[in-house]
Coordinates of C-alpha atoms in Angstrom, one line a residue:
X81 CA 23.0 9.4 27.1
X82 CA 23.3 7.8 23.8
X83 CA 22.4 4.2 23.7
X84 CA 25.8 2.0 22.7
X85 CA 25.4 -0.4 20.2
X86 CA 24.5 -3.1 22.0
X87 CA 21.6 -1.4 23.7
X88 CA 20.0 0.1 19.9
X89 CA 16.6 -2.4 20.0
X90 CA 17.1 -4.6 17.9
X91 CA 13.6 -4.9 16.2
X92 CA 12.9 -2.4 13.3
X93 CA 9.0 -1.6 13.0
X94 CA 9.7 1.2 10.3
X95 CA 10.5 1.0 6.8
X96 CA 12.0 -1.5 5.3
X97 CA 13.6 -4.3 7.1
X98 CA 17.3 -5.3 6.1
X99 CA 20.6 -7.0 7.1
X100 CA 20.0 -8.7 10.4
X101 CA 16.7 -6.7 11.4
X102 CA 15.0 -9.1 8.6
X103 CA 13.7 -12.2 10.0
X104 CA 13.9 -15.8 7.8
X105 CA 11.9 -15.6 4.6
X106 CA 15.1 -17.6 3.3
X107 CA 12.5 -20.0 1.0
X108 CA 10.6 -16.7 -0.4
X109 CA 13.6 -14.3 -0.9
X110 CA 15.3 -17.2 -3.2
X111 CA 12.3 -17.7 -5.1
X112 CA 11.7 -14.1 -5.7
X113 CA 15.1 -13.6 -6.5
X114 CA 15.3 -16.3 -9.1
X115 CA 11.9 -15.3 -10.6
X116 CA 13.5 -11.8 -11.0
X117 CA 16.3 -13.0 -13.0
X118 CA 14.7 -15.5 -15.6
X119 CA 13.5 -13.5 -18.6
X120 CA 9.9 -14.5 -19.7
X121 CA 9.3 -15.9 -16.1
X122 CA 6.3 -14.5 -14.1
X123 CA 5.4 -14.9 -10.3
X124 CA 2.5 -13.8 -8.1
X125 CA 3.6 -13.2 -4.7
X126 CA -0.1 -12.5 -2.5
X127 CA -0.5 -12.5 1.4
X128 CA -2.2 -9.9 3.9
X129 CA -0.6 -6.6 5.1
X130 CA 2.3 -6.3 7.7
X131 CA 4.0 -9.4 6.5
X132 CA 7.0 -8.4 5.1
X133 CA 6.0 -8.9 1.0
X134 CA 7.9 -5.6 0.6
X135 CA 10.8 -6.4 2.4
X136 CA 11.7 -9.5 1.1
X137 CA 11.0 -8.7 -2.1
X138 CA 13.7 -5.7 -1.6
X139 CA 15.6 -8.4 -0.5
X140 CA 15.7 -10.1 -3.1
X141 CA 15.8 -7.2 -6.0
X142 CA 19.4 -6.1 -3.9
X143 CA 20.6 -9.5 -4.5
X144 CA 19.9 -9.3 -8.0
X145 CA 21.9 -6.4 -8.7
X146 CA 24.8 -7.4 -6.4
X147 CA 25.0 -10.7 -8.6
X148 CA 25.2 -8.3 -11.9
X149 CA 21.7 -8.2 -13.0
X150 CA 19.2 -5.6 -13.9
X151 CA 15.6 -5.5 -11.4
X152 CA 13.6 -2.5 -9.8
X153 CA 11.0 -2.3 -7.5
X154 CA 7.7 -0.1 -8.1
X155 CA 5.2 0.9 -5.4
X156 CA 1.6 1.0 -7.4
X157 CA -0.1 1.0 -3.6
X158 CA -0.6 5.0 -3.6
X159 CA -1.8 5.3 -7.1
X160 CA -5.0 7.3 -8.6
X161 CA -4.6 6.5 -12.1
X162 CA -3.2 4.4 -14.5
X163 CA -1.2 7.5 -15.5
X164 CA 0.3 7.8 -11.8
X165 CA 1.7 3.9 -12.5
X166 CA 3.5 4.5 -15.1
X167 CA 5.3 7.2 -13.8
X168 CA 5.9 4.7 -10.6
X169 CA 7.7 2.4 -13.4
X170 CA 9.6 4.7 -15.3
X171 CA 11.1 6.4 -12.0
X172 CA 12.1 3.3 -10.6
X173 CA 13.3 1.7 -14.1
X174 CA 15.3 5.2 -14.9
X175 CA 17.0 4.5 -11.3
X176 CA 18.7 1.4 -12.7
X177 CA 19.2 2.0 -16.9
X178 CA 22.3 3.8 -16.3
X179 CA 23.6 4.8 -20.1
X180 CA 20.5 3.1 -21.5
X181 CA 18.2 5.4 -20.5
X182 CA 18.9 7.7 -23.5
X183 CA 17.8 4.5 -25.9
X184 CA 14.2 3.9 -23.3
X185 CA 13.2 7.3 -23.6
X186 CA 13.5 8.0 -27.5
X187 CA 11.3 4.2 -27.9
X188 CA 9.2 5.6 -25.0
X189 CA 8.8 8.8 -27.4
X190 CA 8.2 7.0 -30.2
X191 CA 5.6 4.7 -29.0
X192 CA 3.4 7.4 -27.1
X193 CA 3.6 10.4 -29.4
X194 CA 4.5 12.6 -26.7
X195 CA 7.4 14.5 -24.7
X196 CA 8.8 12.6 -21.4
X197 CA 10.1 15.0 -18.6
X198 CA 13.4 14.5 -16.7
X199 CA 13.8 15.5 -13.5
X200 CA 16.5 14.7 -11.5
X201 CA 16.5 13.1 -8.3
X202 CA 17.7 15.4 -5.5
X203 CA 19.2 11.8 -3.4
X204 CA 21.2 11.0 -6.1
X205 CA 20.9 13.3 -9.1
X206 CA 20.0 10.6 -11.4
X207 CA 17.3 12.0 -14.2
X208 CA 14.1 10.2 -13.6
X209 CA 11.9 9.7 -16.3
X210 CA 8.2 10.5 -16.0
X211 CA 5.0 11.5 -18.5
X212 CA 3.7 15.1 -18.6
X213 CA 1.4 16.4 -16.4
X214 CA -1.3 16.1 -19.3
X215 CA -1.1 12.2 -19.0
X216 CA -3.2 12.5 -16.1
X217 CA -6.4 14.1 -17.5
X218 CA -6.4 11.5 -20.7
X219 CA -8.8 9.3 -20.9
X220 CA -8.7 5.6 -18.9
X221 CA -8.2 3.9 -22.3
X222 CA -5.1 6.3 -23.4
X223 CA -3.9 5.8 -19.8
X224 CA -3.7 1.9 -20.1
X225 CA -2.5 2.0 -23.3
X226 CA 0.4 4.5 -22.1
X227 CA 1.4 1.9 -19.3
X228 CA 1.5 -1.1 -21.5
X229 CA 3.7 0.8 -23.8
X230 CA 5.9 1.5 -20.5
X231 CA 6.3 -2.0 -20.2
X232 CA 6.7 -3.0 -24.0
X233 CA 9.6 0.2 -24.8
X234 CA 11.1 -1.7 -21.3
X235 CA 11.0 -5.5 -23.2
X236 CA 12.6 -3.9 -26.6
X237 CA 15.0 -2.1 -24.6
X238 CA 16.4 -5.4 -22.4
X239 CA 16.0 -7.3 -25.8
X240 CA 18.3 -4.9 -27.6
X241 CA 20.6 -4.9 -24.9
X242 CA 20.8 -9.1 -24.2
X243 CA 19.8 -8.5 -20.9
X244 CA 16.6 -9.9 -18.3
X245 CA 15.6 -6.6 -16.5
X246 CA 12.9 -7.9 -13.4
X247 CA 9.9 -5.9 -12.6
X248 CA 8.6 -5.6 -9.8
X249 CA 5.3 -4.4 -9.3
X250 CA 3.9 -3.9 -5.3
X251 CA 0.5 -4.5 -4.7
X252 CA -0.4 -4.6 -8.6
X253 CA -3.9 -5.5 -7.9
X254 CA -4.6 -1.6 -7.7
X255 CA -5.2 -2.2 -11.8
X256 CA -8.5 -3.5 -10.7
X257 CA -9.5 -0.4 -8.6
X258 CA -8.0 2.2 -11.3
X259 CA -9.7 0.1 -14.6
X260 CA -11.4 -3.0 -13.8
X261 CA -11.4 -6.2 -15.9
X262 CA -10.2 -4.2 -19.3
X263 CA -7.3 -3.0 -17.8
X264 CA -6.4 -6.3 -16.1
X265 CA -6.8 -8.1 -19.6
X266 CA -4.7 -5.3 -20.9
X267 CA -1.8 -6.1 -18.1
X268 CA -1.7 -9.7 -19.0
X269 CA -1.5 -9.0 -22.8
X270 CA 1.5 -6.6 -22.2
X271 CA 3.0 -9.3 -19.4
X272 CA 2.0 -12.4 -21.8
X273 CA 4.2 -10.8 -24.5
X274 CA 7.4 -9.8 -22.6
X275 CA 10.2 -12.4 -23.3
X276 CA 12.8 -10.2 -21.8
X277 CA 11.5 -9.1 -18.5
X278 CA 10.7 -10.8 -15.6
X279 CA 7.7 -10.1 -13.4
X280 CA 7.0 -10.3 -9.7
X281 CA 3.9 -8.8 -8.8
X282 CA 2.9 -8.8 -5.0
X283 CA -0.4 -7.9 -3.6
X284 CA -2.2 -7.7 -0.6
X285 CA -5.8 -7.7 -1.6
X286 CA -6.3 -11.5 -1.6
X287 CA -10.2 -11.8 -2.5
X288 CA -9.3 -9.5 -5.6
X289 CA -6.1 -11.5 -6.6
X290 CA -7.8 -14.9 -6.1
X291 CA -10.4 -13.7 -8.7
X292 CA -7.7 -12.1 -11.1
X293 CA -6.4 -15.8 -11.0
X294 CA -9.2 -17.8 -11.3
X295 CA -10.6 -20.1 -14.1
X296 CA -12.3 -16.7 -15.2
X297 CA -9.9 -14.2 -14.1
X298 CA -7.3 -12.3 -16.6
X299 CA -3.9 -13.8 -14.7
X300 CA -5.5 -17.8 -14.9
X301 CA -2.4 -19.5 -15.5
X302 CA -0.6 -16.3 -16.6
X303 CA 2.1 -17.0 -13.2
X304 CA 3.6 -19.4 -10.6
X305 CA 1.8 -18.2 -7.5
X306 CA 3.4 -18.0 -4.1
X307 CA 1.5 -17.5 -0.6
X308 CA 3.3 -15.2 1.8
X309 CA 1.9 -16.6 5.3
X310 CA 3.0 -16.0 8.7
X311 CA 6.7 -17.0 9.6
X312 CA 6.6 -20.4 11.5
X313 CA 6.1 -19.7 15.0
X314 CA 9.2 -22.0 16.7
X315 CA 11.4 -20.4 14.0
X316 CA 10.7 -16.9 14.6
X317 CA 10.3 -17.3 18.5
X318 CA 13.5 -18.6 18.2
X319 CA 14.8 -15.7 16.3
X320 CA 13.6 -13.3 18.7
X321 CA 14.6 -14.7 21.8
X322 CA 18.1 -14.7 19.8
X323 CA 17.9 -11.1 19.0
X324 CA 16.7 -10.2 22.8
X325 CA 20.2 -12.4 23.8
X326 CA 22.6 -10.4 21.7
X327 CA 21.2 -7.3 23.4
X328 CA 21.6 -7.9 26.3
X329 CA 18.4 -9.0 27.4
X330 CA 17.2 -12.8 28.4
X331 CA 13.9 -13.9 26.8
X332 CA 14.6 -17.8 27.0
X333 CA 11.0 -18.7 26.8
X334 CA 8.8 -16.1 25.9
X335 CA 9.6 -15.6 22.5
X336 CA 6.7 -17.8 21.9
X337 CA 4.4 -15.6 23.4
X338 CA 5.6 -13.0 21.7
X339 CA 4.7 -14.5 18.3
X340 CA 1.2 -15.8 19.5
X341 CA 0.3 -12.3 21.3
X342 CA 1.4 -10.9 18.4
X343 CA -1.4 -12.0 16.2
X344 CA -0.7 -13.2 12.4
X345 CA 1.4 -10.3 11.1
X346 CA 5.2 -10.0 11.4
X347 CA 5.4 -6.1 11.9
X348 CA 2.6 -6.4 14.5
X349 CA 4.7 -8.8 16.3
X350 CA 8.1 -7.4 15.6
X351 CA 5.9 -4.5 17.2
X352 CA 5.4 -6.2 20.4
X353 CA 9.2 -7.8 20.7
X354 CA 10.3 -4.2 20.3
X355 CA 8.3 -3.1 23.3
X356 CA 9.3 -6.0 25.2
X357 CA 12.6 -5.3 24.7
X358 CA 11.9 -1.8 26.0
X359 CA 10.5 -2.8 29.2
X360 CA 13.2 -5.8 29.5
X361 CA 16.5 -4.6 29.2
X362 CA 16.2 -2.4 32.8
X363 CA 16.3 -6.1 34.4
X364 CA 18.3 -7.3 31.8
X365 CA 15.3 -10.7 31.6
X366 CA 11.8 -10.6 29.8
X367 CA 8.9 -12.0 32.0
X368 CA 5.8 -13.5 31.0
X369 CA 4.5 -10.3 33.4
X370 CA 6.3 -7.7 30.9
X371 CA 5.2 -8.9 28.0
X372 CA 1.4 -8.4 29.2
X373 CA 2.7 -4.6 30.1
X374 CA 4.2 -4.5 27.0
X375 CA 0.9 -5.2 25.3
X376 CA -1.1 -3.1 27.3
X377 CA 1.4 0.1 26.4
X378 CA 0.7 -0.8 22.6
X379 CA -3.0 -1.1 23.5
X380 CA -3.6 2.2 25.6
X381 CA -1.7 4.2 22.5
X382 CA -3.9 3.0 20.1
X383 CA -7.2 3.4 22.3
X384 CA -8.5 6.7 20.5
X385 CA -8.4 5.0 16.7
X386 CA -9.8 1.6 18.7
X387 CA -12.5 3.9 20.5
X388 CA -14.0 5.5 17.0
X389 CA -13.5 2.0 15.2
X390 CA -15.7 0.9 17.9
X391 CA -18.3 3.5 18.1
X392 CA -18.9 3.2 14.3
X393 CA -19.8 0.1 14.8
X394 CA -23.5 -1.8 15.7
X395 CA -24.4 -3.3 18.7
X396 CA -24.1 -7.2 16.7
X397 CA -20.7 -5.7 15.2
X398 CA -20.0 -5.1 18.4
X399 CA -21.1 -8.5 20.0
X400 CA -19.3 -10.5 17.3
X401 CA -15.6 -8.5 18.2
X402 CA -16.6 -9.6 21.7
X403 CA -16.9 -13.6 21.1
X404 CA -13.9 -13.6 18.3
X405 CA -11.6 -12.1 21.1
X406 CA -12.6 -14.3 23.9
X407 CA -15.3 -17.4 22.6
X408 CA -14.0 -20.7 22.8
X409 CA -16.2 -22.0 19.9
X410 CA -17.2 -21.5 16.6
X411 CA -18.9 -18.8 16.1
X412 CA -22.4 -20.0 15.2
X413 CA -22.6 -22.5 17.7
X414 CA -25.7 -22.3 20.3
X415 CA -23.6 -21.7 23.2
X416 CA -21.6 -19.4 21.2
X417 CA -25.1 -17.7 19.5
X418 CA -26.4 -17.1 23.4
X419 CA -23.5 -16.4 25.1
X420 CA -22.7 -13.7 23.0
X421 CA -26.5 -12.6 22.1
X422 CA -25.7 -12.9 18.5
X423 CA -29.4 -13.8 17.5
X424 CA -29.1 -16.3 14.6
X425 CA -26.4 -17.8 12.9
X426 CA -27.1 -16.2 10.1
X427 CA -27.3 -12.8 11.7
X428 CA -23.6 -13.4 13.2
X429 CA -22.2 -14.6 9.9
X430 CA -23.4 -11.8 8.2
X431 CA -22.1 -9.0 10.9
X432 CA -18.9 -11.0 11.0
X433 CA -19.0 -10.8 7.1
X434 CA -19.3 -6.6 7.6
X435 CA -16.4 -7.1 10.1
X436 CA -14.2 -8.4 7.1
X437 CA -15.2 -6.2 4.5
X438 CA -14.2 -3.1 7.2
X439 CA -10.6 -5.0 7.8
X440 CA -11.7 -5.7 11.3
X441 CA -11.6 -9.4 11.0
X442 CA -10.4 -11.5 8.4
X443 CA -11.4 -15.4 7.9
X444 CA -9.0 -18.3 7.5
X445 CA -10.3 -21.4 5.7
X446 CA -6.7 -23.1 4.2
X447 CA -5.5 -24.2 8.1
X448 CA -4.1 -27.4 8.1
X449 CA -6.5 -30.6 8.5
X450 CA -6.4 -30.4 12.3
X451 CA -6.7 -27.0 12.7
X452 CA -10.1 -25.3 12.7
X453 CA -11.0 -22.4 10.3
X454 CA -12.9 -19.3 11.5
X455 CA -12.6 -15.7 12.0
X456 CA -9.3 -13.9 13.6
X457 CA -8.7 -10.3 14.3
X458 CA -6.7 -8.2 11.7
X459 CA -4.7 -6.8 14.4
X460 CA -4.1 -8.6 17.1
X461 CA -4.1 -4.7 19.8
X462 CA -7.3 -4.2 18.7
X463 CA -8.6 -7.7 19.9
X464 CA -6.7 -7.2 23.2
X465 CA -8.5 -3.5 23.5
X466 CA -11.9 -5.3 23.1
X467 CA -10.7 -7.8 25.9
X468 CA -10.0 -5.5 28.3
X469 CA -12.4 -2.9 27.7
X470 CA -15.3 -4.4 26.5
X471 CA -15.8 -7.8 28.0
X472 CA -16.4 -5.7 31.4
X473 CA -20.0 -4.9 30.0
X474 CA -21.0 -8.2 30.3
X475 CA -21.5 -8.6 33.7
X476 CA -19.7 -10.4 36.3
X477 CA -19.9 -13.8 34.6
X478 CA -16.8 -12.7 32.3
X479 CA -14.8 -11.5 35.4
X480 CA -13.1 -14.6 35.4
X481 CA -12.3 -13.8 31.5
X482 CA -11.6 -10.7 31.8
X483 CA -9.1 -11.6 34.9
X484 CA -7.3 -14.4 32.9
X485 CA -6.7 -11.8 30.1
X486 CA -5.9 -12.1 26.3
X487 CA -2.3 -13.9 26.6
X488 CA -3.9 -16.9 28.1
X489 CA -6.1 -17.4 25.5
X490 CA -3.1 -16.5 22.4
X491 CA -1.5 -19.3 24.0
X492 CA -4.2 -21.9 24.4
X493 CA -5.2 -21.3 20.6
X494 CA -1.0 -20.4 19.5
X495 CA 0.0 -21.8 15.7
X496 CA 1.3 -24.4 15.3
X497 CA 4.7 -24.9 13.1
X498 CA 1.7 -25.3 10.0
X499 CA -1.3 -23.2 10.8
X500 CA -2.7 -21.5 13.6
X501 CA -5.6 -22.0 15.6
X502 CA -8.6 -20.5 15.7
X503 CA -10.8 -21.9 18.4

């Protein structure tokens, strides 16, 4: 039987997140949104994976153009060359030119000495500009100059017109991969010069954007910069355990669990909620019990991808995932060092190091003054995989550990309303 409307779970894991499925990101959408619509200005939105960058900043584009203004959003994540880019830009810029797309395309022609191709879109049967297939064998240095003449036929265009047209670009840092430091000088002299668009450019890749924007980097003091961290966790507990209410399901007090089980990511934890949900609604009341069943079904689907990520790995790797998931210490301490049979501290930073460079762990070093720094897991089921299947191999010294189980411990070391904890 077809679920009613009431009983649809109300926490979306796929796509994009809109109208009530969105959680807060009130301060970020607003800023994004008014970055988007001020010609000349320039904003670098940066945070990890599965926070929501893309969703808000959706958010905020859609607002844009209901208040009457012109923005698009382009997804460089996917991208093989600085060819593929540009045609990422001029498809989503086409989308939203309307009649002025006729006036882009003969300055686009102009500029690049070279036939554009229209195709139209079979959603909407708009005709999408994009460059010919040839583009993609030039040279890198024709490439970048192509996408910077992308950008510079957009500026002329808006300035002709009187209008601010926003860009935005996702996970922009992918310039570095596809051209190094040229092509990220190139960017900023194309951005640097734009007095008629407006750019928001989001990445992930935070060691590469924190270089791009340091004293030495290409975007130093190009942009406004705005970090995209974890939703508070009283805010979005409480925004959870409201969402469970309107469906019919009573979470009064575990909606803090939720967010500190669910590690530092929103779609990891909107991940979990939706599964508690799942295994709620039957009794019509979330239980502290659930939740850990909840986890555990996340957990045991993921176990063949957590297996070979495992296997790959050496036995310090291994040792290290083992005392981040359960050690309640820094990780170089001596008790820590022996528990754990990490060898030195040096050994241990180093395979923790190798753990961060494979995305299995990430460090945190900006917590607030009475929060520790140290390493966390990059997703929060593989941590509780290593608990439960792992800690077993050290012998019946951990049993009490193992018994106790990883919820205990996301609570002990939960964030607070300004950082997390790390132990």
């Amino acid at each position: 039987m077809a679920r009613t409307r009431q009983q649809r779970n109300p926490f979306r894991i796929h796509g994009v997140a809109t109208g009530e499925a969105f959680a807060d990101r009130t301060t970020e959408v607003a800023r994004m949104e008014a970055a988007l619509g001020d010609p000349g200005s320039k904003l670098i939105v940066y945070g990890p994976r599965r926070m929501g960058k893309t969703s808000a900043l959706l958010r905020a584009i859609d607002r844009v153009r209901k208040a009457g203004g012109h923005a698009f959003f382009a997804d460089l994540s996917t991208a093989s060359s600085a060819a593929d880019m540009s045609n990422r830009i001029l498809a989503a810029a086409g989308a939203v030119l309307g009649r002025s797309l006729r006036d882009f395309i003969t300055d686009l022609v102009s500029r690049l000495k070279l036939s554009i191709t229209l195709t139209a879109d079979p959603a909407t049967g708009l005709l999408l500009p994009g460059l010919d297939l040839q583009a993609r064998e030039w040279d890198a240095v024709r490439q970048r100059e192509a996408l910077t003449d992308v950008l510079d036929a957009l500026d002329a265009l808006a300035g002709k017109r009187g209008i601010c047209i926003g860009v935005a670009m996702d996970e922009f840092q992918e310039i570095t991969e596809l051209g190094g430091e040229k092509a990220e000088w190139q960017l900023r002299g194309a951005v640097q010069r734009h007095e008629h668009l407006a750019y928001v450019l989001a990445g992930s890749q935070t060691h590469l954007i924190d270089r791009m924007t340091d004293s030495a980097g290409a975007f130093f003091k190009l942009a406004d910069k705005m970090a995209f961290g974890p939703i508070e966790t009283a805010v979005f507990a409480r925004w959870i355990e409201r969402r469970m209410k309107a469906s019919g399901v009573d979470a009064a007090d575990e909606g803090r669990l939720i967010v500190t089980a669910g590690g530092t990511r929103t779609r990891d934890i909107m991940q979990l909620a939706r599964v508690c949900w799942d295994r709620g609604r039957g009794a019509g009341r979330l239980t502290r019990q659930l939740v850990e069943t909840a986890l555990r079904e996340i957990v045991e689907e993921e176990n063949d991808l957590f297996l070979r990520q495992w296997k790959v790995l050496t036995s310090l790797q291994q040792n290290v995932l083992r005392a981040v998931a359960a050690g309640d210490g820094g990780l170089t301490t001596r008790a820590m060092l022996r528990r754990f049979s990490l060898g030195s501290s040096g050994s241990a930073t180093n395979a923790a190091a190798a753990l961060v460079e494979k995305q299995l762990l990430f460090r945190t070093d900006t917590a607030g003054a009475d929060v520790p720094t140290g390493y966390l897991y990059d997703s929060p089921f593989f941590r509780a995989w290593v608990w439960w299947n792992t800690l077993p191999d050290l012998g019946p010294s951990f049993a009490d550990v193992v018994r106790e189980g990883p919820l205990r411990y996301s609570v002990e070391t939960a964030w607070n309303d300004g950082g997390r904890s790390t132990r």
